[in-house]
CSV table of C-alpha atoms in Angstrom, one decimal:
chain,number,residue,atom,x,y,z
A,1,UNK,CA,-7.7,43.5,-25.6
A,2,UNK,CA,-4.2,42.3,-25.9
A,3,UNK,CA,-3.4,39.0,-27.6
A,4,UNK,CA,-2.6,35.9,-25.6
A,5,UNK,CA,1.1,35.3,-25.1
A,6,UNK,CA,2.7,32.2,-23.7
A,7,UNK,CA,6.2,31.5,-22.5
A,8,UNK,CA,7.7,28.9,-24.7
A,9,UNK,CA,10.4,26.9,-22.9
A,10,UNK,CA,11.9,26.0,-26.3
A,11,UNK,CA,12.5,29.6,-27.4
A,12,UNK,CA,12.9,30.9,-23.8
A,13,UNK,CA,10.6,33.8,-24.5
A,14,UNK,CA,7.0,34.9,-24.6
A,15,UNK,CA,5.3,34.3,-28.0
A,16,UNK,CA,1.9,35.3,-29.3
A,17,UNK,CA,-0.3,32.2,-29.2
A,18,UNK,CA,-1.2,31.2,-32.7
A,19,UNK,CA,-2.7,27.7,-33.0
A,20,UNK,CA,-1.7,25.5,-35.9
A,21,UNK,CA,-5.3,25.0,-37.0
A,22,UNK,CA,-7.5,27.6,-35.3
A,23,UNK,CA,-10.0,27.4,-33.7
A,24,UNK,CA,-8.8,24.0,-32.8
A,25,UNK,CA,-6.0,23.6,-30.1
A,26,UNK,CA,-4.2,20.3,-29.3
A,27,UNK,CA,-2.7,20.1,-25.8
A,28,UNK,CA,-0.8,17.2,-24.3
A,29,UNK,CA,0.2,17.1,-20.6
A,30,UNK,CA,2.3,14.3,-19.1
A,31,UNK,CA,0.2,12.6,-16.5
A,32,UNK,CA,1.2,10.7,-13.4
A,33,UNK,CA,3.0,7.4,-13.0
A,34,UNK,CA,0.4,5.6,-10.9
A,35,UNK,CA,2.6,3.7,-8.4
A,36,UNK,CA,1.8,5.9,-5.3
A,37,UNK,CA,-0.6,8.6,-4.0
A,38,UNK,CA,-0.5,11.8,-6.0
A,39,UNK,CA,1.4,14.5,-4.1
A,40,UNK,CA,0.9,18.3,-3.8
A,41,UNK,CA,3.5,19.0,-6.5
A,42,UNK,CA,1.5,16.9,-9.0
A,43,UNK,CA,-1.6,18.8,-7.9
A,44,UNK,CA,0.1,22.1,-8.6
A,45,UNK,CA,1.1,21.0,-12.2
A,46,UNK,CA,-2.3,19.5,-13.2
A,47,UNK,CA,-4.2,22.4,-11.6
A,48,UNK,CA,-2.0,24.9,-13.6
A,49,UNK,CA,-2.8,23.1,-16.9
A,50,UNK,CA,-6.5,22.8,-15.9
A,51,UNK,CA,-6.6,26.6,-15.7
A,52,UNK,CA,-4.8,26.9,-19.0
A,53,UNK,CA,-7.4,24.5,-20.5
A,54,UNK,CA,-10.2,26.5,-19.0
A,55,UNK,CA,-9.0,29.8,-20.3
A,56,UNK,CA,-8.4,28.6,-23.8
A,57,UNK,CA,-11.9,27.3,-23.8
A,58,UNK,CA,-13.2,30.6,-22.5
A,59,UNK,CA,-11.5,32.4,-25.4
A,60,UNK,CA,-13.5,30.2,-27.7
A,61,UNK,CA,-10.9,27.6,-28.8
A,62,UNK,CA,-12.0,24.0,-29.3
A,63,UNK,CA,-9.4,22.3,-27.2
A,64,UNK,CA,-8.5,18.6,-27.3
A,65,UNK,CA,-6.7,18.0,-24.0
A,66,UNK,CA,-4.8,14.7,-23.7
A,67,UNK,CA,-3.3,13.7,-20.4
A,68,UNK,CA,-1.8,10.2,-20.1
A,69,UNK,CA,-1.6,7.7,-17.4
A,70,UNK,CA,1.9,6.0,-17.1
A,71,UNK,CA,1.2,2.4,-16.0
A,72,UNK,CA,4.4,0.8,-17.3
A,73,UNK,CA,8.0,1.6,-18.3
A,74,UNK,CA,8.9,4.2,-15.7
A,75,UNK,CA,12.0,2.8,-14.1
A,76,UNK,CA,13.6,3.8,-10.8
A,77,UNK,CA,16.2,6.1,-12.5
A,78,UNK,CA,16.4,8.1,-15.7
A,79,UNK,CA,19.3,6.0,-17.1
A,80,UNK,CA,17.0,3.2,-18.2
A,81,UNK,CA,18.0,0.9,-15.3
A,82,UNK,CA,16.4,-0.3,-12.1
A,83,UNK,CA,13.0,-1.9,-11.5
A,84,UNK,CA,9.7,-0.7,-12.9
A,85,UNK,CA,8.2,1.6,-10.2
A,86,UNK,CA,4.7,0.0,-10.5
A,87,UNK,CA,6.1,-3.6,-10.4
A,88,UNK,CA,8.2,-2.8,-7.4
A,89,UNK,CA,5.2,-1.3,-5.5
A,90,UNK,CA,3.1,-4.4,-6.5
A,91,UNK,CA,5.7,-6.6,-4.7
A,92,UNK,CA,5.7,-4.4,-1.7
A,93,UNK,CA,1.9,-4.4,-1.4
A,94,UNK,CA,1.5,-8.0,-2.4
A,95,UNK,CA,-0.7,-7.0,-5.3
A,96,UNK,CA,-0.8,-7.5,-9.1
A,97,UNK,CA,0.7,-4.5,-11.0
A,98,UNK,CA,-2.7,-3.7,-12.5
A,99,UNK,CA,-4.2,-3.6,-9.0
A,100,UNK,CA,-1.6,-1.0,-8.1
A,101,UNK,CA,-2.4,0.9,-11.3
A,102,UNK,CA,-6.2,0.8,-10.5
A,103,UNK,CA,-5.7,1.8,-6.9
A,104,UNK,CA,-3.6,4.8,-7.6
A,105,UNK,CA,-5.4,5.9,-10.7
A,106,UNK,CA,-8.6,6.1,-8.7
A,107,UNK,CA,-6.8,8.1,-6.1
A,108,UNK,CA,-5.4,10.5,-8.7
A,109,UNK,CA,-8.9,11.0,-10.3
A,110,UNK,CA,-10.5,11.5,-6.9
A,111,UNK,CA,-8.0,14.2,-6.0
A,112,UNK,CA,-8.4,15.9,-9.4
A,113,UNK,CA,-12.2,15.9,-8.9
A,114,UNK,CA,-12.1,17.4,-5.4
A,115,UNK,CA,-9.6,20.0,-6.7
A,116,UNK,CA,-12.3,20.8,-9.4
A,117,UNK,CA,-10.0,20.0,-12.3
A,118,UNK,CA,-11.9,19.3,-15.4
A,119,UNK,CA,-11.3,15.8,-16.9
A,120,UNK,CA,-9.1,15.8,-20.0
A,121,UNK,CA,-10.7,15.1,-23.4
A,122,UNK,CA,-8.8,11.8,-23.6
A,123,UNK,CA,-6.9,10.0,-20.8
A,124,UNK,CA,-4.9,7.2,-22.6
A,125,UNK,CA,-2.7,4.7,-20.8
A,126,UNK,CA,0.8,3.4,-21.8
A,127,UNK,CA,-0.3,-0.3,-21.6
A,128,UNK,CA,-3.2,0.4,-24.0
A,129,UNK,CA,-0.7,1.5,-26.7
A,130,UNK,CA,1.9,-1.2,-26.7
A,131,UNK,CA,1.3,-2.0,-30.4
A,132,UNK,CA,1.8,1.6,-31.4
A,133,UNK,CA,5.0,1.8,-29.3
A,134,UNK,CA,6.4,-1.2,-31.1
A,135,UNK,CA,5.4,0.4,-34.4
A,136,UNK,CA,7.3,3.6,-33.6
A,137,UNK,CA,10.3,1.7,-32.5
A,138,UNK,CA,10.3,-0.2,-35.8
A,139,UNK,CA,10.2,3.2,-37.7
A,140,UNK,CA,13.1,4.6,-35.8
A,141,UNK,CA,15.1,1.4,-36.5
A,142,UNK,CA,14.3,1.7,-40.2
A,143,UNK,CA,15.4,5.3,-40.3
A,144,UNK,CA,18.6,4.6,-38.6
A,145,UNK,CA,17.8,6.5,-35.4
A,146,UNK,CA,17.8,3.4,-33.2
A,147,UNK,CA,19.8,0.2,-32.8
A,148,UNK,CA,19.4,-3.2,-31.1
A,149,UNK,CA,21.8,-4.2,-28.3
A,150,UNK,CA,21.3,-7.2,-26.0
A,151,UNK,CA,17.6,-7.6,-26.9
A,152,UNK,CA,16.9,-3.9,-26.1
A,153,UNK,CA,16.4,-1.1,-28.6
A,154,UNK,CA,18.1,2.3,-27.9
A,155,UNK,CA,17.7,5.7,-29.5
A,156,UNK,CA,20.9,6.8,-31.2
A,157,UNK,CA,21.4,10.4,-30.0
A,158,UNK,CA,24.6,10.9,-32.1
A,159,UNK,CA,22.9,9.9,-35.3
A,160,UNK,CA,20.0,12.2,-34.5
A,161,UNK,CA,22.4,15.1,-33.9
A,162,UNK,CA,24.2,14.4,-37.1
A,163,UNK,CA,20.9,14.6,-39.0
A,164,UNK,CA,19.4,17.6,-37.1
A,165,UNK,CA,22.4,19.8,-36.3
A,166,UNK,CA,23.0,18.8,-32.7
A,167,UNK,CA,19.4,19.5,-31.6
A,168,UNK,CA,19.3,17.1,-28.7
A,169,UNK,CA,19.5,19.2,-25.5
A,170,UNK,CA,17.9,22.3,-27.0
A,171,UNK,CA,14.8,22.2,-24.8
A,172,UNK,CA,16.7,21.8,-21.5
A,173,UNK,CA,19.8,23.8,-22.6
A,174,UNK,CA,22.1,20.9,-21.9
A,175,UNK,CA,25.0,19.9,-24.1
A,176,UNK,CA,26.2,16.4,-24.9
A,177,UNK,CA,29.3,16.7,-22.8
A,178,UNK,CA,27.1,17.5,-19.7
A,179,UNK,CA,24.8,14.6,-20.5
A,180,UNK,CA,27.7,12.1,-20.7
A,181,UNK,CA,29.4,13.3,-17.5
A,182,UNK,CA,26.0,13.2,-15.7
A,183,UNK,CA,25.3,9.6,-16.7
A,184,UNK,CA,25.9,7.1,-14.0
A,185,UNK,CA,27.8,3.8,-14.3
A,186,UNK,CA,24.9,1.3,-14.1
A,187,UNK,CA,24.3,-2.3,-15.1
A,188,UNK,CA,23.3,-2.4,-18.7
A,189,UNK,CA,24.9,0.9,-19.6
A,190,UNK,CA,27.6,-1.0,-21.5
A,191,UNK,CA,25.0,-2.1,-24.1
A,192,UNK,CA,24.6,1.5,-25.3
A,193,UNK,CA,26.8,3.0,-28.0
A,194,UNK,CA,27.0,6.1,-25.9
A,195,UNK,CA,25.8,7.0,-22.4
A,196,UNK,CA,23.3,9.7,-23.6
A,197,UNK,CA,21.4,7.1,-25.7
A,198,UNK,CA,18.1,6.1,-24.2
A,199,UNK,CA,15.8,3.0,-24.3
A,200,UNK,CA,12.9,2.7,-26.7
A,201,UNK,CA,12.3,-0.9,-25.8
A,202,UNK,CA,13.9,-2.9,-22.9
A,203,UNK,CA,14.5,-6.6,-22.8
A,204,UNK,CA,12.6,-8.0,-19.8
A,205,UNK,CA,14.7,-9.9,-17.3
A,206,UNK,CA,13.4,-13.1,-15.8
A,207,UNK,CA,12.1,-11.3,-12.8
A,208,UNK,CA,10.4,-8.5,-14.7
A,209,UNK,CA,6.6,-8.9,-14.2
A,210,UNK,CA,5.3,-6.6,-16.9
A,211,UNK,CA,6.3,-7.9,-20.4
A,212,UNK,CA,5.0,-8.1,-23.9
A,213,UNK,CA,6.0,-10.0,-27.1
A,214,UNK,CA,7.8,-7.9,-29.7
A,215,UNK,CA,10.0,-8.6,-32.8
A,216,UNK,CA,13.0,-8.4,-30.4
A,217,UNK,CA,11.7,-10.8,-27.8
A,218,UNK,CA,9.7,-10.2,-24.6
A,219,UNK,CA,10.2,-6.8,-23.2
A,220,UNK,CA,8.5,-3.5,-22.2
A,221,UNK,CA,8.5,0.1,-23.7
A,222,UNK,CA,10.8,2.8,-22.4
A,223,UNK,CA,9.1,5.6,-20.4
A,224,UNK,CA,9.7,8.3,-23.0
A,225,UNK,CA,8.2,6.4,-25.9
A,226,UNK,CA,4.6,6.3,-24.6
A,227,UNK,CA,4.1,10.1,-24.8
A,228,UNK,CA,5.5,10.4,-28.3
A,229,UNK,CA,3.1,7.6,-29.4
A,230,UNK,CA,0.0,8.9,-27.6
A,231,UNK,CA,0.4,12.6,-28.5
A,232,UNK,CA,0.8,11.6,-32.2
A,233,UNK,CA,-2.1,9.2,-32.1
A,234,UNK,CA,-4.6,11.7,-30.6
A,235,UNK,CA,-3.1,15.1,-31.7
A,236,UNK,CA,-1.1,14.4,-34.8
A,237,UNK,CA,2.6,14.6,-35.6
A,238,UNK,CA,2.5,18.4,-34.9
A,239,UNK,CA,0.3,20.0,-32.2
A,240,UNK,CA,0.1,23.2,-30.2
A,241,UNK,CA,0.9,22.8,-26.5
A,242,UNK,CA,2.9,20.2,-24.6
A,243,UNK,CA,3.0,20.7,-20.8
A,244,UNK,CA,4.3,19.1,-17.7
A,245,UNK,CA,6.4,19.8,-14.6
A,246,UNK,CA,9.7,21.6,-14.8
A,247,UNK,CA,11.4,18.4,-13.7
A,248,UNK,CA,10.3,16.7,-17.0
A,249,UNK,CA,12.3,19.0,-19.3
A,250,UNK,CA,15.2,16.6,-19.1
A,251,UNK,CA,15.3,13.8,-19.9
A,252,UNK,CA,11.7,13.1,-20.6
A,253,UNK,CA,10.6,15.9,-22.9
A,254,UNK,CA,14.0,16.1,-24.5
A,255,UNK,CA,13.7,12.5,-25.5
A,256,UNK,CA,10.1,13.0,-26.7
A,257,UNK,CA,11.3,15.6,-29.2
A,258,UNK,CA,14.0,13.4,-30.5
A,259,UNK,CA,11.7,10.4,-30.9
A,260,UNK,CA,8.9,12.3,-32.6
A,261,UNK,CA,11.1,14.3,-34.9
A,262,UNK,CA,13.2,11.2,-35.7
A,263,UNK,CA,10.0,9.4,-36.7
A,264,UNK,CA,8.0,12.1,-38.5
A,265,UNK,CA,10.7,14.6,-39.6
A,266,UNK,CA,8.9,17.6,-38.2
A,267,UNK,CA,9.0,19.6,-34.9
A,268,UNK,CA,6.3,17.9,-32.8
A,269,UNK,CA,5.3,20.8,-30.5
A,270,UNK,CA,4.8,24.5,-31.2
A,271,UNK,CA,4.7,25.7,-27.5
A,272,UNK,CA,6.4,23.9,-24.6
A,273,UNK,CA,5.0,25.0,-21.2
A,274,UNK,CA,6.4,23.9,-17.8
A,275,UNK,CA,5.0,24.4,-14.3
A,276,UNK,CA,7.4,25.1,-11.5
A,277,UNK,CA,8.0,23.2,-8.3
A,278,UNK,CA,6.2,23.4,-5.0
A,279,UNK,CA,8.1,24.0,-1.7
A,280,UNK,CA,7.0,23.6,2.0
A,281,UNK,CA,8.1,26.4,4.3
A,282,UNK,CA,10.7,27.4,1.7
A,283,UNK,CA,12.2,23.9,1.4
A,284,UNK,CA,11.8,21.5,-1.4
A,285,UNK,CA,9.4,18.6,-0.5
A,286,UNK,CA,11.2,15.4,0.4
A,287,UNK,CA,10.2,12.3,2.3
A,288,UNK,CA,13.6,12.2,4.0
A,289,UNK,CA,13.0,15.7,5.4
A,290,UNK,CA,9.5,14.8,6.6
A,291,UNK,CA,7.9,17.7,4.7
A,292,UNK,CA,6.2,15.7,2.0
A,293,UNK,CA,2.5,16.4,2.3
A,294,UNK,CA,-0.2,14.4,0.5
A,295,UNK,CA,-3.4,16.1,-0.5
A,296,UNK,CA,-5.4,13.8,1.9
A,297,UNK,CA,-3.1,15.0,4.8
A,298,UNK,CA,-3.7,18.6,3.8
A,299,UNK,CA,-7.4,18.2,3.6
A,300,UNK,CA,-7.6,16.5,7.0
A,301,UNK,CA,-4.9,18.4,8.8
A,302,UNK,CA,-3.1,15.1,9.7
A,303,UNK,CA,0.5,16.1,9.3
A,304,UNK,CA,3.0,17.4,11.8
A,305,UNK,CA,3.7,20.5,9.8
A,306,UNK,CA,0.0,21.5,9.6
A,307,UNK,CA,-1.8,23.6,12.2
A,308,UNK,CA,-5.2,22.8,10.8
A,309,UNK,CA,-7.0,21.2,7.9
A,310,UNK,CA,-7.2,23.1,4.6
A,311,UNK,CA,-9.9,22.5,2.0
A,312,UNK,CA,-9.3,21.6,-1.7
A,313,UNK,CA,-10.6,25.1,-2.7
A,314,UNK,CA,-8.2,26.8,-0.3
A,315,UNK,CA,-5.3,24.9,-1.9
A,316,UNK,CA,-6.6,25.8,-5.4
A,317,UNK,CA,-6.9,29.5,-4.4
A,318,UNK,CA,-3.4,29.4,-3.0
A,319,UNK,CA,-2.2,28.1,-6.4
A,320,UNK,CA,-4.0,30.9,-8.2
A,321,UNK,CA,-2.0,33.4,-6.1
A,322,UNK,CA,1.3,32.3,-7.8
A,323,UNK,CA,2.1,32.3,-11.5
A,324,UNK,CA,2.5,28.7,-12.8
A,325,UNK,CA,6.2,29.3,-13.8
A,326,UNK,CA,7.1,30.6,-10.3
A,327,UNK,CA,8.0,28.4,-7.3
A,328,UNK,CA,5.0,28.1,-5.0
A,329,UNK,CA,5.6,27.9,-1.3
A,330,UNK,CA,3.1,26.1,1.1
A,331,UNK,CA,3.0,27.3,4.7
A,332,UNK,CA,0.3,27.6,7.4
A,333,UNK,CA,0.4,31.4,7.1
A,334,UNK,CA,0.0,31.3,3.3
A,335,UNK,CA,-2.8,28.7,3.4
A,336,UNK,CA,-4.7,30.6,6.2
A,337,UNK,CA,-4.5,33.8,4.1
A,338,UNK,CA,-5.7,31.9,1.0
A,339,UNK,CA,-8.6,30.5,3.0
A,340,UNK,CA,-9.7,33.9,4.1
A,341,UNK,CA,-9.4,35.4,0.6
A,342,UNK,CA,-11.2,32.4,-0.9
A,343,UNK,CA,-14.2,33.0,1.4
A,344,UNK,CA,-14.2,36.7,0.5
A,345,UNK,CA,-14.3,35.8,-3.2
A,346,UNK,CA,-17.1,33.3,-2.7
A,347,UNK,CA,-19.1,35.8,-0.6
A,348,UNK,CA,-18.7,38.2,-3.6
A,349,UNK,CA,-19.9,35.5,-6.0
A,350,UNK,CA,-23.1,35.0,-4.0
A,351,UNK,CA,-23.6,38.8,-3.7
A,352,UNK,CA,-23.2,39.6,-7.4
A,353,UNK,CA,-25.5,36.7,-8.3
A,354,UNK,CA,-28.2,38.2,-6.0
A,355,UNK,CA,-27.8,41.8,-7.1
A,356,UNK,CA,-30.3,43.1,-9.6
A,357,UNK,CA,-30.1,46.3,-11.6
A,358,UNK,CA,-32.9,48.9,-11.5
A,359,UNK,CA,-32.9,52.4,-13.0
A,360,UNK,CA,-33.4,55.5,-10.8
A,361,UNK,CA,-34.0,58.8,-12.6
A,362,UNK,CA,-32.7,60.9,-9.7
A,363,UNK,CA,-29.3,59.3,-9.5
A,364,UNK,CA,-26.9,60.5,-12.2
A,365,UNK,CA,-24.5,58.1,-13.9
A,366,UNK,CA,-20.8,58.4,-12.8
A,367,UNK,CA,-18.4,58.2,-15.7
A,368,UNK,CA,-15.6,57.6,-13.3
A,369,UNK,CA,-17.2,54.4,-11.9
A,370,UNK,CA,-17.8,53.1,-15.4
A,371,UNK,CA,-14.2,53.7,-16.4
A,372,UNK,CA,-12.8,52.1,-13.3
A,373,UNK,CA,-14.8,49.0,-13.7
A,374,UNK,CA,-13.9,48.7,-17.4
A,375,UNK,CA,-10.2,49.2,-16.4
A,376,UNK,CA,-10.3,46.4,-13.8
A,377,UNK,CA,-12.0,44.0,-16.2
A,378,UNK,CA,-9.2,44.8,-18.7
A,379,UNK,CA,-6.6,44.1,-16.0
A,380,UNK,CA,-8.1,40.7,-15.4
A,381,UNK,CA,-7.9,39.7,-19.0
A,382,UNK,CA,-4.4,41.3,-19.4
A,383,UNK,CA,-3.2,39.1,-16.6
A,384,UNK,CA,-4.4,35.9,-18.2
A,385,UNK,CA,-3.2,37.0,-21.6
A,386,UNK,CA,0.3,37.5,-20.2
A,387,UNK,CA,1.2,33.8,-20.1
A,388,UNK,CA,-1.8,32.8,-17.9
A,389,UNK,CA,-0.7,35.0,-15.0
A,390,UNK,CA,-3.4,34.1,-12.5
A,391,UNK,CA,-1.7,36.2,-9.7
A,392,UNK,CA,-2.3,39.4,-11.6
A,393,UNK,CA,-5.8,38.5,-12.6
A,394,UNK,CA,-6.7,37.5,-9.1
A,395,UNK,CA,-5.5,40.8,-7.7
A,396,UNK,CA,-7.7,42.6,-10.2
A,397,UNK,CA,-10.6,40.4,-9.3
A,398,UNK,CA,-10.3,41.5,-5.7
A,399,UNK,CA,-10.5,45.1,-6.9
A,400,UNK,CA,-13.7,44.3,-8.7
A,401,UNK,CA,-15.0,42.6,-5.5
A,402,UNK,CA,-14.5,45.9,-3.7
A,403,UNK,CA,-16.8,47.6,-6.3
A,404,UNK,CA,-19.4,44.8,-5.9
A,405,UNK,CA,-19.4,45.1,-2.1
A,406,UNK,CA,-19.6,48.9,-2.3
A,407,UNK,CA,-22.8,48.6,-4.3
A,408,UNK,CA,-24.2,45.8,-2.1
A,409,UNK,CA,-23.6,47.8,1.1
A,410,UNK,CA,-25.2,51.0,-0.4
A,411,UNK,CA,-21.9,53.0,-0.4
A,412,UNK,CA,-22.1,53.2,-4.2
A,413,UNK,CA,-25.7,53.4,-5.7
A,414,UNK,CA,-26.2,50.7,-8.3
A,415,UNK,CA,-27.8,53.3,-10.5
A,416,UNK,CA,-24.5,55.3,-10.7
A,417,UNK,CA,-23.4,52.9,-13.4
A,418,UNK,CA,-25.4,52.0,-16.5
A,419,UNK,CA,-27.0,48.6,-17.2
A,420,UNK,CA,-24.2,47.6,-19.6
A,421,UNK,CA,-21.4,48.3,-17.0
A,422,UNK,CA,-23.3,46.4,-14.3
A,423,UNK,CA,-23.7,43.4,-16.7
A,424,UNK,CA,-20.0,43.5,-17.6
A,425,UNK,CA,-19.0,43.5,-13.9
A,426,UNK,CA,-21.4,40.7,-13.1
A,427,UNK,CA,-20.5,38.5,-16.1
A,428,UNK,CA,-16.8,39.0,-15.7
A,429,UNK,CA,-16.7,38.2,-12.0
A,430,UNK,CA,-18.8,35.1,-12.4
A,431,UNK,CA,-16.8,33.9,-15.4
A,432,UNK,CA,-13.5,34.3,-13.8
A,433,UNK,CA,-14.4,32.8,-10.4
A,434,UNK,CA,-16.3,29.7,-11.7
A,435,UNK,CA,-15.3,29.2,-15.3
A,436,UNK,CA,-11.6,30.3,-15.5
A,437,UNK,CA,-10.3,29.9,-11.9
A,438,UNK,CA,-12.5,26.9,-11.3
A,439,UNK,CA,-13.5,27.9,-7.8
A,440,UNK,CA,-16.7,26.4,-6.3
A,441,UNK,CA,-18.6,26.2,-3.0
A,442,UNK,CA,-17.0,23.7,-0.7
A,443,UNK,CA,-20.3,22.3,0.7
A,444,UNK,CA,-21.9,19.5,-1.2
A,445,UNK,CA,-25.3,20.5,0.1
A,446,UNK,CA,-26.8,23.8,-1.2
A,447,UNK,CA,-25.9,26.0,1.8
A,448,UNK,CA,-27.8,28.9,0.3
A,449,UNK,CA,-31.1,27.0,0.5
A,450,UNK,CA,-30.4,25.8,4.0
A,451,UNK,CA,-29.4,29.3,5.2
A,452,UNK,CA,-32.6,30.8,3.7
A,453,UNK,CA,-34.7,28.4,5.9
A,454,UNK,CA,-32.6,29.2,9.0
A,455,UNK,CA,-32.8,32.9,8.4
A,456,UNK,CA,-36.5,32.8,8.4
A,457,UNK,CA,-36.4,31.2,11.8
A,458,UNK,CA,-33.8,33.7,12.9
A,459,UNK,CA,-35.9,36.7,11.8
A,460,UNK,CA,-39.0,35.3,13.5
A,461,UNK,CA,-37.0,34.8,16.8
A,462,UNK,CA,-35.7,38.3,16.6
A,463,UNK,CA,-39.1,39.7,15.8
A,464,UNK,CA,-40.5,37.9,18.9
A,465,UNK,CA,-37.5,39.1,21.0
A,466,UNK,CA,-36.5,35.5,21.7
A,467,UNK,CA,-32.9,36.5,22.3
A,468,UNK,CA,-31.9,33.1,23.7
A,469,UNK,CA,-32.9,31.4,20.4
A,470,UNK,CA,-31.2,34.2,18.5
A,471,UNK,CA,-27.9,33.6,20.3
A,472,UNK,CA,-28.2,29.8,19.8
A,473,UNK,CA,-28.8,30.3,16.0
A,474,UNK,CA,-25.9,32.7,15.8
A,475,UNK,CA,-23.7,30.2,17.5
A,476,UNK,CA,-24.9,27.5,15.1
A,477,UNK,CA,-24.2,29.7,12.1
A,478,UNK,CA,-20.7,30.3,13.4
A,479,UNK,CA,-20.0,26.6,13.7
A,480,UNK,CA,-20.9,26.4,10.0
A,481,UNK,CA,-18.4,29.2,9.2
A,482,UNK,CA,-21.2,31.6,8.5
A,483,UNK,CA,-21.8,35.2,9.8
A,484,UNK,CA,-25.3,36.7,10.1
A,485,UNK,CA,-25.5,40.4,9.2
A,486,UNK,CA,-28.4,42.5,10.5
A,487,UNK,CA,-28.8,45.2,7.9
A,488,UNK,CA,-31.2,48.1,7.7
A,489,UNK,CA,-33.6,46.5,5.3
A,490,UNK,CA,-32.9,42.8,5.6
A,491,UNK,CA,-30.9,40.1,7.3
A,492,UNK,CA,-28.1,38.7,5.2
A,493,UNK,CA,-25.3,36.1,5.7
A,494,UNK,CA,-21.8,35.5,4.4
A,495,UNK,CA,-18.9,33.1,4.9
A,496,UNK,CA,-16.8,34.0,7.9
A,497,UNK,CA,-13.6,35.6,6.7
């Protein structure tokens, strides 16, 4: 089996994944700023890293996955100006800032749960680490990488570039001239020595609600500082993977590198991974365009662009069909196709779990069948080992599903493969569907148990030639999204595809 390779944004190439301290892996992903409901783009990012988390664990790594909650410091623009997003929302909703944080953190966790994303090992919040953020700011001041201006503390990018050979901008590929020309003329920009400098600690205005005491007076931490502090606290000054959305490369992740390296003198992250954006009908999501869809709207079908409701697992399956570094497009056609394929895969899961192997001396083993199954299994792992390419692995899984259905339907005798090959097929299919891809049955109740009871009634009605009851039961099954199959030796059921 080939080695796992990951695309490192920093080097702009795929690299063999070699953890700093195997078998341990440290992974940090920038979490949400909890001032509003989580949107589908957020779901895409966090589901992508959930699958990465799952696969690393599947390979036997002991992963500490840290995903933060930003509950202070994220201002309305990236130039360290404007109102705190949470404080602004608190005023609009006539709530305390921490009520806003609680409300939207609960929403975020609920959406992550219904999407079947595993909880991170640690989920720290920015407000829970104010002391550590002040401490890092002090260190940067002591080392000459920061300066005080007007009661605020700013990171000195030019000093950093003098020390580390003009490294600022290496992640995003931007140069200082571009950064300066892209800076807007905003209130407070005059405090900075240079437009590309960024805030570590901001002086709180009289109107600013969220504020803490510091050696420089009352203020609040800059948005970028929290991630440097929390990743260091829980993963150390150097760790394996840092992830987030593509939109965070600059300025957020660029600033994180500068802060962390300025403080500890070492490269903080070995592999930078970024998930790409999500579009709707080929257009970037935007409130002004009216194509911004919330998960709750997707799950209920309550949006003008949606023809029907789509379940969380349908959305997850659609995400699996696109590599995390590629743009993913949401449309009714794409979601309907994903819904159909998801049901096929779950039917296959139930089928393979029910299949049992038994020898038959009169049926010869087919070397071709064995080789084809082994090749498909290899393709599934090769896809995941090629920078977590779920699209390739999923395509191979559907090929394995055809093999499973051929055995189930009697087209291929189960005895034509040996026990070891059957076990490999069964174990791989179940592992990928449940453990790696994170797919699960939609129904909270155990539909299999309910269907077994209904099928007994169905078989009895059919045996007694009570065709009216048979038709009623079939109609009821259809309303549940279930199809009854009258086979030669038994009555079976599957999800309607």
